[in-house]
mmCIF file with all atom_site columns, C-alpha atoms in Angstrom:
data_model
loop_
_atom_site.group_PDB
_atom_site.id
_atom_site.type_symbol
_atom_site.label_atom_id
_atom_site.label_alt_id
_atom_site.label_comp_id
_atom_site.label_asym_id
_atom_site.label_entity_id
_atom_site.label_seq_id
_atom_site.pdbx_PDB_ins_code
_atom_site.Cartn_x
_atom_site.Cartn_y
_atom_site.Cartn_z
_atom_site.occupancy
_atom_site.B_iso_or_equiv
_atom_site.pdbx_formal_charge
_atom_site.auth_seq_id
_atom_site.auth_comp_id
_atom_site.auth_asym_id
_atom_site.auth_atom_id
_atom_site.pdbx_PDB_model_num
ATOM 1  C CA . MET A 1 1  ? -23.813 11.057  -1.794 1.00 78.00 ? 1  MET A CA 1
ATOM 2  C CA . LEU A 1 2  ? -20.493 10.249  -3.482 1.00 85.00 ? 2  LEU A CA 1
ATOM 3  C CA . TRP A 1 3  ? -19.033 8.768   -0.297 1.00 83.00 ? 3  TRP A CA 1
ATOM 4  C CA . LYS A 1 4  ? -22.088 6.561   0.161  1.00 86.00 ? 4  LYS A CA 1
ATOM 5  C CA . GLN A 1 5  ? -21.744 5.221   -3.390 1.00 88.00 ? 5  GLN A CA 1
ATOM 6  C CA . LEU A 1 6  ? -18.031 4.617   -2.883 1.00 83.00 ? 6  LEU A CA 1
ATOM 7  C CA . TRP A 1 7  ? -18.693 2.851   0.413  1.00 84.00 ? 7  TRP A CA 1
ATOM 8  C CA . GLU A 1 8  ? -21.346 0.596   -1.116 1.00 86.00 ? 8  GLU A CA 1
ATOM 9  C CA . SER A 1 9  ? -19.298 -0.385  -4.163 1.00 87.00 ? 9  SER A CA 1
ATOM 10 C CA . HIS A 1 10 ? -15.774 -0.509  -2.701 1.00 86.00 ? 10 HIS A CA 1
ATOM 11 C CA . ARG A 1 11 ? -16.246 -1.292  0.995  1.00 87.00 ? 11 ARG A CA 1
ATOM 12 C CA . GLY A 1 12 ? -13.581 -3.991  1.168  1.00 86.00 ? 12 GLY A CA 1
ATOM 13 C CA . ARG A 1 13 ? -10.959 -1.929  -0.632 1.00 87.00 ? 13 ARG A CA 1
ATOM 14 C CA . LEU A 1 14 ? -11.615 1.083   1.573  1.00 88.00 ? 14 LEU A CA 1
ATOM 15 C CA . LEU A 1 15 ? -11.416 -0.991  4.758  1.00 88.00 ? 15 LEU A CA 1
ATOM 16 C CA . GLY A 1 16 ? -8.232  -2.705  3.584  1.00 86.00 ? 16 GLY A CA 1
ATOM 17 C CA . LEU A 1 17 ? -6.554  0.584   2.780  1.00 87.00 ? 17 LEU A CA 1
ATOM 18 C CA . ALA A 1 18 ? -7.747  2.199   6.010  1.00 88.00 ? 18 ALA A CA 1
ATOM 19 C CA . THR A 1 19 ? -6.350  -0.669  8.075  1.00 85.00 ? 19 THR A CA 1
ATOM 20 C CA . ALA A 1 20 ? -3.036  -0.506  6.271  1.00 84.00 ? 20 ALA A CA 1
ATOM 21 C CA . LEU A 1 21 ? -2.894  3.281   6.656  1.00 86.00 ? 21 LEU A CA 1
ATOM 22 C CA . LEU A 1 22 ? -3.413  2.902   10.391 1.00 82.00 ? 22 LEU A CA 1
ATOM 23 C CA . LEU A 1 23 ? -0.533  0.421   10.616 1.00 79.00 ? 23 LEU A CA 1
ATOM 24 C CA . CYS A 1 24 ? 1.830   2.351   8.331  1.00 81.00 ? 24 CYS A CA 1
ATOM 25 C CA . PRO A 1 25 ? 2.908   5.120   10.748 1.00 81.00 ? 25 PRO A CA 1
ATOM 26 C CA . ILE A 1 26 ? 4.314   2.460   13.057 1.00 73.00 ? 26 ILE A CA 1
ATOM 27 C CA . TYR A 1 27 ? 6.626   1.279   10.310 1.00 70.00 ? 27 TYR A CA 1
ATOM 28 C CA . LEU A 1 28 ? 7.401   4.684   8.800  1.00 73.00 ? 28 LEU A CA 1
ATOM 29 C CA . PHE A 1 29 ? 9.229   5.810   11.935 1.00 76.00 ? 29 PHE A CA 1
ATOM 30 C CA . PHE A 1 30 ? 11.729  2.982   11.614 1.00 73.00 ? 30 PHE A CA 1
ATOM 31 C CA . GLY A 1 31 ? 13.365  3.703   8.232  1.00 73.00 ? 31 GLY A CA 1
ATOM 32 C CA . PHE A 1 32 ? 13.321  3.313   4.466  1.00 70.00 ? 32 PHE A CA 1
ATOM 33 C CA . TRP A 1 33 ? 13.002  -0.461  4.239  1.00 77.00 ? 33 TRP A CA 1
ATOM 34 C CA . ASN A 1 34 ? 10.100  -0.413  6.606  1.00 74.00 ? 34 ASN A CA 1
ATOM 35 C CA . MET A 1 35 ? 8.494   2.226   4.412  1.00 76.00 ? 35 MET A CA 1
ATOM 36 C CA . LEU A 1 36 ? 8.679   -0.278  1.569  1.00 81.00 ? 36 LEU A CA 1
ATOM 37 C CA . PHE A 1 37 ? 7.056   -2.800  3.893  1.00 83.00 ? 37 PHE A CA 1
ATOM 38 C CA . CYS A 1 38 ? 4.311   -0.236  4.472  1.00 79.00 ? 38 CYS A CA 1
ATOM 39 C CA . ALA A 1 39 ? 3.738   -0.024  0.708  1.00 84.00 ? 39 ALA A CA 1
ATOM 40 C CA . LEU A 1 40 ? 3.468   -3.811  0.665  1.00 89.00 ? 40 LEU A CA 1
ATOM 41 C CA . LEU A 1 41 ? 0.862   -3.646  3.431  1.00 88.00 ? 41 LEU A CA 1
ATOM 42 C CA . LEU A 1 42 ? -1.128  -1.115  1.412  1.00 87.00 ? 42 LEU A CA 1
ATOM 43 C CA . TYR A 1 43 ? -1.003  -3.338  -1.663 1.00 90.00 ? 43 TYR A CA 1
ATOM 44 C CA . ILE A 1 44 ? -2.076  -6.422  0.288  1.00 88.00 ? 44 ILE A CA 1
ATOM 45 C CA . GLY A 1 45 ? -4.913  -4.520  1.973  1.00 86.00 ? 45 GLY A CA 1
ATOM 46 C CA . TYR A 1 46 ? -6.144  -3.223  -1.371 1.00 87.00 ? 46 TYR A CA 1
ATOM 47 C CA . THR A 1 47 ? -5.908  -6.653  -3.030 1.00 85.00 ? 47 THR A CA 1
ATOM 48 C CA . VAL A 1 48 ? -7.771  -8.463  -0.261 1.00 81.00 ? 48 VAL A CA 1
ATOM 49 C CA . GLY A 1 49 ? -10.432 -5.753  -0.251 1.00 84.00 ? 49 GLY A CA 1
ATOM 50 C CA . LYS A 1 50 ? -10.747 -6.011  -4.032 1.00 85.00 ? 50 LYS A CA 1
ATOM 51 C CA . TYR A 1 51 ? -11.338 -9.768  -3.813 1.00 81.00 ? 51 TYR A CA 1
ATOM 52 C CA . LYS A 1 52 ? -14.013 -9.131  -1.200 1.00 80.00 ? 52 LYS A CA 1
ATOM 53 C CA . ASP A 1 53 ? -15.693 -6.428  -3.324 1.00 82.00 ? 53 ASP A CA 1
ATOM 54 C CA . LEU A 1 54 ? -15.719 -8.549  -6.461 1.00 83.00 ? 54 LEU A CA 1
ATOM 55 C CA . GLU A 1 55 ? -16.757 -11.697 -4.549 1.00 76.00 ? 55 GLU A CA 1
ATOM 56 C CA . GLN A 1 56 ? -14.249 -13.815 -6.448 1.00 72.00 ? 56 GLN A CA 1
ATOM 57 C CA . GLY A 1 57 ? -14.068 -16.391 -3.705 1.00 70.00 ? 57 GLY A CA 1
ATOM 58 C CA . PRO A 1 58 ? -11.205 -16.962 -1.300 1.00 71.00 ? 58 PRO A CA 1
ATOM 59 C CA . LEU A 1 59 ? -7.769  -15.563 -2.063 1.00 70.00 ? 59 LEU A CA 1
ATOM 60 C CA . ILE A 1 60 ? -6.211  -19.002 -1.473 1.00 75.00 ? 60 ILE A CA 1
ATOM 61 C CA . PRO A 1 61 ? -8.307  -21.899 -2.845 1.00 78.00 ? 61 PRO A CA 1
ATOM 62 C CA . TRP A 1 62 ? -7.899  -24.209 0.163  1.00 81.00 ? 62 TRP A CA 1
ATOM 63 C CA . VAL A 1 63 ? -10.519 -26.722 -1.026 1.00 85.00 ? 63 VAL A CA 1
ATOM 64 C CA . GLN A 1 64 ? -8.806  -27.214 -4.393 1.00 85.00 ? 64 GLN A CA 1
ATOM 65 C CA . ILE A 1 65 ? -5.397  -27.524 -2.748 1.00 85.00 ? 65 ILE A CA 1
ATOM 66 C CA . ARG A 1 66 ? -6.716  -30.121 -0.295 1.00 86.00 ? 66 ARG A CA 1
ATOM 67 C CA . GLU A 1 67 ? -8.339  -32.125 -3.105 1.00 86.00 ? 67 GLU A CA 1
ATOM 68 C CA . TRP A 1 68 ? -5.170  -31.982 -5.203 1.00 84.00 ? 68 TRP A CA 1
ATOM 69 C CA . LEU A 1 69 ? -3.010  -33.130 -2.294 1.00 84.00 ? 69 LEU A CA 1
ATOM 70 C CA . SER A 1 70 ? -5.378  -35.934 -1.343 1.00 83.00 ? 70 SER A CA 1
ATOM 71 C CA . SER A 1 71 ? -5.472  -37.194 -4.938 1.00 82.00 ? 71 SER A CA 1
ATOM 72 C CA . ARG A 1 72 ? -1.660  -37.045 -5.177 1.00 77.00 ? 72 ARG A CA 1
ATOM 73 C CA . TRP A 1 73 ? -1.043  -38.831 -1.872 1.00 75.00 ? 73 TRP A CA 1
ATOM 74 C CA . ARG A 1 74 ? -3.863  -41.385 -2.127 1.00 68.00 ? 74 ARG A CA 1
ATOM 75 C CA . PRO A 1 75 ? -1.511  -44.211 -3.314 1.00 63.00 ? 75 PRO A CA 1
ATOM 76 C CA . PHE A 1 76 ? 0.588   -43.807 -0.156 1.00 58.00 ? 76 PHE A CA 1
ATOM 77 C CA . LYS A 1 77 ? -2.259  -44.566 2.239  1.00 56.00 ? 77 LYS A CA 1
#
């Protein structure tokens, strides 16, 4: 019951963390700095999953960036 509720409300976060946890052992065998890289992977996986859970839109606003660049470079056309 609890796992089903967690899965329904935090699916993206759980998948992001699970993916990072699967990749972490590869890096943990190679030293301390790679362990820090593993922590970074966990943080990125959690953050991307959180954005997906909260449906905040894309992590990088490509449409806004494209519009800003096209308005800035329009005089050079």
